[in-house]
C-alpha positions as a LaTeX table, in Angstrom:
\begin{tabular}{lrrr}
\hline
Residue & $x$ (\AA) & $y$ (\AA) & $z$ (\AA) \\
\hline
Met1 & $-69.83$ & $-41.97$ & 28.59 \\
Ser2 & $-66.22$ & $-41.24$ & 27.49 \\
Thr3 & $-64.38$ & $-42.59$ & 25.09 \\
Arg4 & $-62.08$ & $-45.67$ & 25.66 \\
Arg5 & $-58.50$ & $-45.29$ & 24.69 \\
Tyr6 & $-56.50$ & $-48.14$ & 23.59 \\
Ala7 & $-53.06$ & $-47.93$ & 20.99 \\
Val8 & $-50.32$ & $-50.77$ & 19.49 \\
Phe9 & $-46.78$ & $-50.06$ & 20.84 \\
Gly10 & $-43.58$ & $-51.34$ & 18.82 \\
His11 & $-40.75$ & $-49.64$ & 16.59 \\
Pro12 & $-41.54$ & $-49.66$ & 13.74 \\
Val13 & $-45.47$ & $-49.44$ & 14.07 \\
Ala14 & $-46.58$ & $-46.61$ & 11.47 \\
Gln15 & $-47.75$ & $-49.52$ & 9.07 \\
Ser16 & $-49.64$ & $-51.72$ & 11.73 \\
Leu17 & $-52.90$ & $-52.59$ & 10.93 \\
Ser18 & $-54.27$ & $-52.77$ & 14.25 \\
Pro19 & $-55.79$ & $-49.42$ & 14.21 \\
Arg20 & $-57.28$ & $-50.39$ & 11.33 \\
Ile21 & $-58.82$ & $-53.89$ & 12.57 \\
His22 & $-59.52$ & $-52.34$ & 16.11 \\
Ala23 & $-61.84$ & $-49.83$ & 14.57 \\
Ala24 & $-63.82$ & $-52.41$ & 12.37 \\
Phe25 & $-64.50$ & $-54.30$ & 15.55 \\
Ala26 & $-65.89$ & $-51.25$ & 17.67 \\
Arg27 & $-68.29$ & $-50.31$ & 14.63 \\
Gln28 & $-69.10$ & $-54.13$ & 14.31 \\
Thr29 & $-70.12$ & $-54.10$ & 18.25 \\
Gly30 & $-71.04$ & $-50.67$ & 18.82 \\
Ile31 & $-68.17$ & $-49.66$ & 20.89 \\
Asp32 & $-66.99$ & $-46.45$ & 21.04 \\
Leu33 & $-63.10$ & $-46.39$ & 21.39 \\
Glu34 & $-60.06$ & $-44.88$ & 20.19 \\
Tyr35 & $-57.31$ & $-47.01$ & 19.20 \\
Thr36 & $-53.88$ & $-45.52$ & 17.70 \\
Ala37 & $-50.38$ & $-46.49$ & 17.01 \\
Ile38 & $-47.45$ & $-45.23$ & 19.21 \\
Asp39 & $-43.90$ & $-45.59$ & 18.31 \\
Ala40 & $-41.68$ & $-46.62$ & 21.20 \\
Glu41 & $-38.06$ & $-47.47$ & 20.87 \\
Pro42 & $-37.20$ & $-50.07$ & 23.87 \\
Ala43 & $-35.38$ & $-47.58$ & 25.63 \\
Asp44 & $-38.70$ & $-45.31$ & 25.81 \\
Phe45 & $-41.33$ & $-47.83$ & 25.90 \\
Val46 & $-41.92$ & $-48.00$ & 30.02 \\
Ala47 & $-42.12$ & $-44.13$ & 29.78 \\
Ala48 & $-43.90$ & $-43.96$ & 26.63 \\
Leu49 & $-46.72$ & $-46.20$ & 28.01 \\
Glu50 & $-46.81$ & $-44.36$ & 31.54 \\
Arg51 & $-47.80$ & $-41.33$ & 29.78 \\
Phe52 & $-50.40$ & $-43.20$ & 27.66 \\
Ala53 & $-52.00$ & $-44.77$ & 31.03 \\
Ala54 & $-51.80$ & $-41.21$ & 32.32 \\
Asp55 & $-53.89$ & $-40.12$ & 29.39 \\
Gly56 & $-56.48$ & $-42.65$ & 30.10 \\
Gly57 & $-55.24$ & $-45.49$ & 28.16 \\
Gly58 & $-56.98$ & $-48.57$ & 29.32 \\
Gly59 & $-55.32$ & $-51.24$ & 27.25 \\
Ala60 & $-52.51$ & $-51.79$ & 24.76 \\
Asn61 & $-51.23$ & $-54.12$ & 22.19 \\
Val62 & $-47.64$ & $-54.47$ & 21.99 \\
Thr63 & $-45.52$ & $-55.60$ & 18.72 \\
Leu64 & $-41.81$ & $-55.72$ & 17.94 \\
Pro65 & $-39.06$ & $-55.48$ & 19.63 \\
Leu66 & $-40.96$ & $-54.78$ & 22.46 \\
Lys67 & $-43.03$ & $-58.07$ & 23.83 \\
Glu68 & $-40.48$ & $-59.15$ & 26.15 \\
Ala69 & $-39.90$ & $-55.89$ & 27.42 \\
Ala70 & $-43.89$ & $-56.04$ & 28.03 \\
Phe71 & $-43.63$ & $-59.00$ & 30.00 \\
Ala72 & $-41.03$ & $-57.50$ & 32.44 \\
Leu73 & $-43.22$ & $-54.52$ & 33.59 \\
Cys74 & $-46.40$ & $-56.42$ & 34.39 \\
Gln75 & $-47.46$ & $-56.82$ & 37.94 \\
His76 & $-49.83$ & $-59.60$ & 36.86 \\
Ser77 & $-49.52$ & $-61.61$ & 34.05 \\
Ser78 & $-51.86$ & $-64.94$ & 32.66 \\
Glu79 & $-50.75$ & $-68.46$ & 32.75 \\
Arg80 & $-49.92$ & $-67.90$ & 28.56 \\
Ala81 & $-48.16$ & $-65.13$ & 29.25 \\
Arg82 & $-45.81$ & $-66.52$ & 31.65 \\
Arg83 & $-45.42$ & $-69.66$ & 29.25 \\
Ala84 & $-44.41$ & $-67.09$ & 26.97 \\
Gly85 & $-42.20$ & $-65.18$ & 28.65 \\
Ala86 & $-43.78$ & $-62.28$ & 26.24 \\
Val87 & $-47.18$ & $-60.06$ & 26.14 \\
Asn88 & $-48.73$ & $-58.90$ & 23.50 \\
Thr89 & $-51.85$ & $-57.73$ & 25.53 \\
Leu90 & $-51.88$ & $-55.00$ & 28.38 \\
Thr91 & $-54.87$ & $-54.24$ & 30.40 \\
Arg92 & $-54.58$ & $-51.33$ & 32.97 \\
Asn93 & $-56.44$ & $-52.27$ & 36.22 \\
Asp94 & $-56.49$ & $-50.64$ & 39.56 \\
Gly95 & $-53.37$ & $-48.61$ & 38.43 \\
His96 & $-51.05$ & $-51.40$ & 37.28 \\
Trp97 & $-50.81$ & $-52.98$ & 33.91 \\
His98 & $-51.82$ & $-56.87$ & 33.57 \\
Gly99 & $-50.57$ & $-58.69$ & 30.60 \\
Asp100 & $-51.48$ & $-61.57$ & 28.35 \\
Asn101 & $-50.53$ & $-62.91$ & 25.21 \\
Thr102 & $-53.11$ & $-63.72$ & 22.63 \\
Asp103 & $-50.50$ & $-64.18$ & 19.70 \\
Gly104 & $-50.32$ & $-68.32$ & 20.04 \\
Val105 & $-54.24$ & $-68.53$ & 19.69 \\
Gly106 & $-54.65$ & $-66.17$ & 17.16 \\
Leu107 & $-51.97$ & $-67.85$ & 14.79 \\
Val108 & $-54.27$ & $-71.69$ & 15.89 \\
Arg109 & $-57.08$ & $-70.40$ & 15.05 \\
Asp110 & $-56.36$ & $-68.99$ & 11.89 \\
Leu111 & $-54.38$ & $-72.44$ & 10.68 \\
Thr112 & $-57.18$ & $-74.69$ & 12.29 \\
Asp113 & $-60.52$ & $-72.58$ & 11.98 \\
Arg114 & $-59.64$ & $-70.45$ & 8.84 \\
Gln115 & $-57.13$ & $-72.37$ & 7.01 \\
Gly116 & $-58.67$ & $-75.82$ & 7.22 \\
Leu117 & $-55.58$ & $-77.25$ & 8.44 \\
Asp118 & $-54.62$ & $-80.19$ & 11.07 \\
Leu119 & $-51.40$ & $-79.58$ & 13.17 \\
Arg120 & $-51.62$ & $-82.70$ & 14.93 \\
Ala121 & $-48.63$ & $-84.85$ & 14.86 \\
Arg122 & $-46.73$ & $-82.48$ & 12.76 \\
Arg123 & $-43.11$ & $-82.19$ & 12.69 \\
Thr124 & $-42.54$ & $-78.26$ & 13.40 \\
Leu125 & $-39.93$ & $-76.15$ & 12.91 \\
Leu126 & $-39.66$ & $-72.62$ & 14.64 \\
Leu127 & $-37.13$ & $-69.94$ & 13.00 \\
Gly128 & $-36.70$ & $-67.30$ & 15.80 \\
Ala129 & $-36.67$ & $-67.23$ & 19.45 \\
Gly130 & $-37.76$ & $-63.80$ & 19.99 \\
Gly131 & $-41.19$ & $-62.16$ & 21.25 \\
Ala132 & $-43.51$ & $-63.26$ & 18.21 \\
Ala133 & $-41.78$ & $-67.21$ & 18.56 \\
Arg134 & $-42.33$ & $-67.00$ & 22.42 \\
Gly135 & $-46.03$ & $-66.10$ & 21.96 \\
Val136 & $-46.79$ & $-69.07$ & 19.35 \\
Ala137 & $-44.69$ & $-72.06$ & 20.69 \\
Pro138 & $-46.85$ & $-72.76$ & 23.59 \\
Ala139 & $-49.93$ & $-72.88$ & 21.81 \\
Leu140 & $-48.22$ & $-75.05$ & 19.37 \\
Leu141 & $-47.17$ & $-77.84$ & 21.85 \\
Asp142 & $-51.11$ & $-77.41$ & 22.80 \\
Ala143 & $-52.51$ & $-77.90$ & 19.36 \\
Gly144 & $-50.45$ & $-81.32$ & 18.99 \\
Val145 & $-47.63$ & $-80.55$ & 17.07 \\
Glu146 & $-45.51$ & $-84.07$ & 17.37 \\
Glu147 & $-41.97$ & $-82.05$ & 17.90 \\
Leu148 & $-40.96$ & $-78.32$ & 17.87 \\
Ile149 & $-37.35$ & $-77.90$ & 16.78 \\
Ile150 & $-36.39$ & $-74.12$ & 17.72 \\
Val151 & $-33.38$ & $-72.56$ & 15.73 \\
Asn152 & $-32.01$ & $-68.70$ & 16.37 \\
Arg153 & $-29.49$ & $-66.98$ & 14.74 \\
Thr154 & $-28.36$ & $-66.50$ & 18.87 \\
Pro155 & $-28.24$ & $-69.47$ & 20.08 \\
Glu156 & $-28.83$ & $-69.29$ & 23.89 \\
Arg157 & $-31.98$ & $-67.39$ & 23.05 \\
Ala158 & $-33.20$ & $-70.77$ & 21.64 \\
Asp159 & $-31.82$ & $-72.66$ & 24.22 \\
Ala160 & $-34.17$ & $-70.64$ & 26.76 \\
Leu161 & $-37.00$ & $-70.76$ & 24.80 \\
Ala162 & $-36.99$ & $-74.51$ & 24.55 \\
Asp163 & $-35.75$ & $-74.73$ & 28.51 \\
Ala164 & $-39.03$ & $-72.33$ & 29.24 \\
Leu165 & $-41.52$ & $-74.06$ & 27.58 \\
Gly166 & $-40.70$ & $-77.26$ & 29.91 \\
Glu167 & $-41.93$ & $-80.34$ & 27.51 \\
Pro168 & $-37.74$ & $-82.07$ & 27.20 \\
Glu169 & $-39.39$ & $-84.65$ & 25.10 \\
Arg170 & $-41.00$ & $-82.38$ & 22.38 \\
Ala171 & $-39.46$ & $-78.86$ & 22.02 \\
His172 & $-35.63$ & $-78.94$ & 21.59 \\
Ser173 & $-33.03$ & $-76.39$ & 20.31 \\
Arg174 & $-30.63$ & $-76.76$ & 17.55 \\
Tyr175 & $-28.13$ & $-74.30$ & 16.34 \\
Trp176 & $-29.10$ & $-73.04$ & 12.76 \\
Glu177 & $-25.38$ & $-74.03$ & 10.80 \\
Ser178 & $-26.94$ & $-77.58$ & 11.40 \\
Leu179 & $-30.22$ & $-77.33$ & 9.60 \\
Arg180 & $-29.10$ & $-79.23$ & 6.78 \\
Asp181 & $-28.70$ & $-82.41$ & 9.31 \\
Glu182 & $-32.28$ & $-82.11$ & 10.90 \\
Gly183 & $-34.03$ & $-83.79$ & 8.06 \\
Asp184 & $-37.59$ & $-82.64$ & 7.12 \\
Phe185 & $-40.49$ & $-80.95$ & 8.63 \\
Glu186 & $-44.12$ & $-80.79$ & 8.27 \\
Leu187 & $-44.72$ & $-77.33$ & 9.61 \\
Ile188 & $-42.25$ & $-74.42$ & 9.39 \\
Ile189 & $-42.93$ & $-71.14$ & 10.78 \\
Asn190 & $-40.51$ & $-68.12$ & 10.17 \\
Ala191 & $-40.94$ & $-66.08$ & 13.15 \\
Thr192 & $-38.15$ & $-63.93$ & 12.66 \\
Ser193 & $-37.63$ & $-59.95$ & 11.66 \\
Ala194 & $-35.47$ & $-60.93$ & 8.51 \\
Gly195 & $-37.91$ & $-60.06$ & 5.82 \\
Arg196 & $-39.33$ & $-57.19$ & 7.67 \\
Ser197 & $-35.27$ & $-55.65$ & 7.64 \\
Gly198 & $-34.59$ & $-56.75$ & 4.00 \\
Gly199 & $-32.71$ & $-59.63$ & 5.27 \\
His200 & $-32.58$ & $-63.02$ & 3.69 \\
Leu201 & $-32.83$ & $-66.85$ & 5.48 \\
Pro202 & $-30.62$ & $-69.11$ & 4.15 \\
Leu203 & $-32.55$ & $-72.47$ & 3.97 \\
Pro204 & $-32.19$ & $-75.89$ & 3.01 \\
Ser205 & $-34.21$ & $-77.44$ & 0.64 \\
Thr206 & $-34.00$ & $-80.29$ & 2.52 \\
Leu207 & $-36.19$ & $-79.20$ & 5.19 \\
Thr208 & $-39.40$ & $-79.84$ & 2.80 \\
Asn209 & $-41.68$ & $-82.56$ & 1.86 \\
Ser210 & $-44.88$ & $-83.08$ & 0.13 \\
Arg211 & $-47.19$ & $-82.28$ & 3.13 \\
Thr212 & $-45.02$ & $-79.36$ & 4.28 \\
Leu213 & $-47.00$ & $-76.13$ & 5.58 \\
Ala214 & $-44.83$ & $-72.91$ & 5.49 \\
Val215 & $-45.89$ & $-70.12$ & 7.81 \\
Asp216 & $-44.56$ & $-66.71$ & 7.87 \\
Leu217 & $-45.82$ & $-64.50$ & 11.10 \\
Ser218 & $-45.22$ & $-61.37$ & 9.20 \\
Tyr219 & $-47.62$ & $-59.93$ & 6.23 \\
Gly220 & $-47.20$ & $-57.59$ & 3.40 \\
Glu221 & $-43.67$ & $-57.08$ & 2.19 \\
Gly222 & $-42.22$ & $-58.66$ & 5.29 \\
Ala223 & $-43.23$ & $-62.37$ & 4.22 \\
Ile224 & $-42.33$ & $-62.04$ & 0.69 \\
Ala225 & $-38.92$ & $-63.45$ & 0.84 \\
Phe226 & $-39.88$ & $-66.53$ & 3.28 \\
Leu227 & $-43.00$ & $-67.58$ & 1.27 \\
Ala228 & $-41.34$ & $-67.33$ & $-2.19$ \\
Trp229 & $-38.71$ & $-69.79$ & $-0.89$ \\
Ala230 & $-41.65$ & $-72.03$ & 0.55 \\
Arg231 & $-43.27$ & $-71.89$ & $-2.96$ \\
Ser232 & $-39.86$ & $-72.30$ & $-4.92$ \\
Val233 & $-39.07$ & $-75.46$ & $-2.80$ \\
Gly234 & $-42.61$ & $-76.76$ & $-3.07$ \\
Cys235 & $-44.23$ & $-76.22$ & $-0.10$ \\
Arg236 & $-47.68$ & $-77.59$ & $-0.11$ \\
Ser237 & $-49.65$ & $-74.78$ & 1.63 \\
Val238 & $-48.36$ & $-71.65$ & 2.32 \\
Val239 & $-49.55$ & $-68.55$ & 4.67 \\
Asp240 & $-48.53$ & $-65.35$ & 5.82 \\
Gly241 & $-49.73$ & $-63.80$ & 9.05 \\
Leu242 & $-52.27$ & $-61.60$ & 8.40 \\
Gly243 & $-55.10$ & $-64.32$ & 9.78 \\
Met244 & $-53.16$ & $-64.56$ & 12.56 \\
Leu245 & $-52.83$ & $-60.54$ & 12.89 \\
Val246 & $-56.72$ & $-60.69$ & 13.01 \\
Glu247 & $-57.34$ & $-63.32$ & 15.10 \\
Gln248 & $-54.95$ & $-62.28$ & 18.44 \\
Ala249 & $-56.74$ & $-58.65$ & 17.66 \\
Ala250 & $-60.36$ & $-60.53$ & 18.46 \\
Glu251 & $-58.87$ & $-61.93$ & 21.41 \\
Ser252 & $-57.64$ & $-59.08$ & 22.99 \\
Phe253 & $-60.56$ & $-56.95$ & 21.86 \\
Arg254 & $-62.32$ & $-59.95$ & 24.08 \\
Ile255 & $-60.24$ & $-59.47$ & 26.92 \\
Trp256 & $-60.79$ & $-55.50$ & 26.92 \\
His257 & $-64.49$ & $-55.52$ & 25.94 \\
Gly258 & $-66.15$ & $-58.80$ & 27.40 \\
Val259 & $-67.63$ & $-59.93$ & 23.37 \\
Arg260 & $-65.56$ & $-61.59$ & 20.71 \\
Pro261 & $-66.10$ & $-59.97$ & 17.03 \\
Asp262 & $-66.51$ & $-61.81$ & 14.20 \\
Thr263 & $-63.81$ & $-62.03$ & 12.26 \\
Asp264 & $-64.27$ & $-63.24$ & 8.74 \\
Ala265 & $-65.64$ & $-60.01$ & 7.27 \\
Val266 & $-62.48$ & $-57.92$ & 8.45 \\
Tyr267 & $-60.15$ & $-60.68$ & 7.65 \\
Ala268 & $-61.38$ & $-60.68$ & 3.86 \\
Ala269 & $-61.64$ & $-56.72$ & 3.47 \\
Leu270 & $-57.78$ & $-56.39$ & 4.95 \\
Arg271 & $-56.81$ & $-59.78$ & 2.49 \\
Glu272 & $-58.19$ & $-58.01$ & $-0.38$ \\
Gln273 & $-55.60$ & $-54.97$ & 0.12 \\
Asn274 & $-52.98$ & $-56.93$ & 0.85 \\
Ala275 & $-51.50$ & $-59.25$ & $-2.33$ \\
Ile276 & $-49.53$ & $-61.75$ & $-0.58$ \\
Leu277 & $-51.21$ & $-65.04$ & $-1.74$ \\
Val278 & $-52.08$ & $-67.73$ & 0.56 \\
Thr279 & $-52.50$ & $-71.34$ & $-0.39$ \\
Ala280 & $-53.76$ & $-73.97$ & 1.81 \\
Asp281 & $-54.82$ & $-77.53$ & $-0.03$ \\
\hline
\end{tabular}
């Protein structure tokens, strides 16, 4: 049997942990596969993906900034991908790409199953409206958050995401400049790329209360600035995106191979190598 070929596409993508995660899953399940990282700028993404398919690629993960572009090129997509308008998991079937989005289920599994946190009835602030935010927003609503407020530097993108979610009673967009007037939240999720690009998010301390859970969808150095802010304003729980990364990868692995790997040992090994502290009460 020939080795199955898979990859993660992004820009930049050299530091991605996905190849290491899928290699660990493959060893655990006895599946022979090759999984690599392929850097593709947005303008070159479609051509790079087609070259990968021509070379025998059977599936791919997609990370920033390509998730919405991946959705647009799929001939078929899952319900959760359609709700998100973004794809992070591609499967090659009959010469076409099928798209899915495992980000949301990955985030919720990490927060509820691993961290033991209850998301129900939490007033939630989602920072960002790009592919990462689109991937997790529907799952947050399904997990029972009370209200989802979306803000983005480009307000039209926040408006578009709120409209796409189709729950006007719970999902709303707001202007970044009006955050000081929005009161406090029990859950704040940073889905922007500010930390990865060395930027700083100007956030008021009035956003938090004694129960606030702060989550950055990034991990490693990309999560440092936001999580430092969260600790400085007294957030009760602080979580980075490493667990989400492992859980969304496990769901992608299940889609491709029909078996869901155990994630605990893989997460523990990666956590030991990534110094960002996670505290969850």
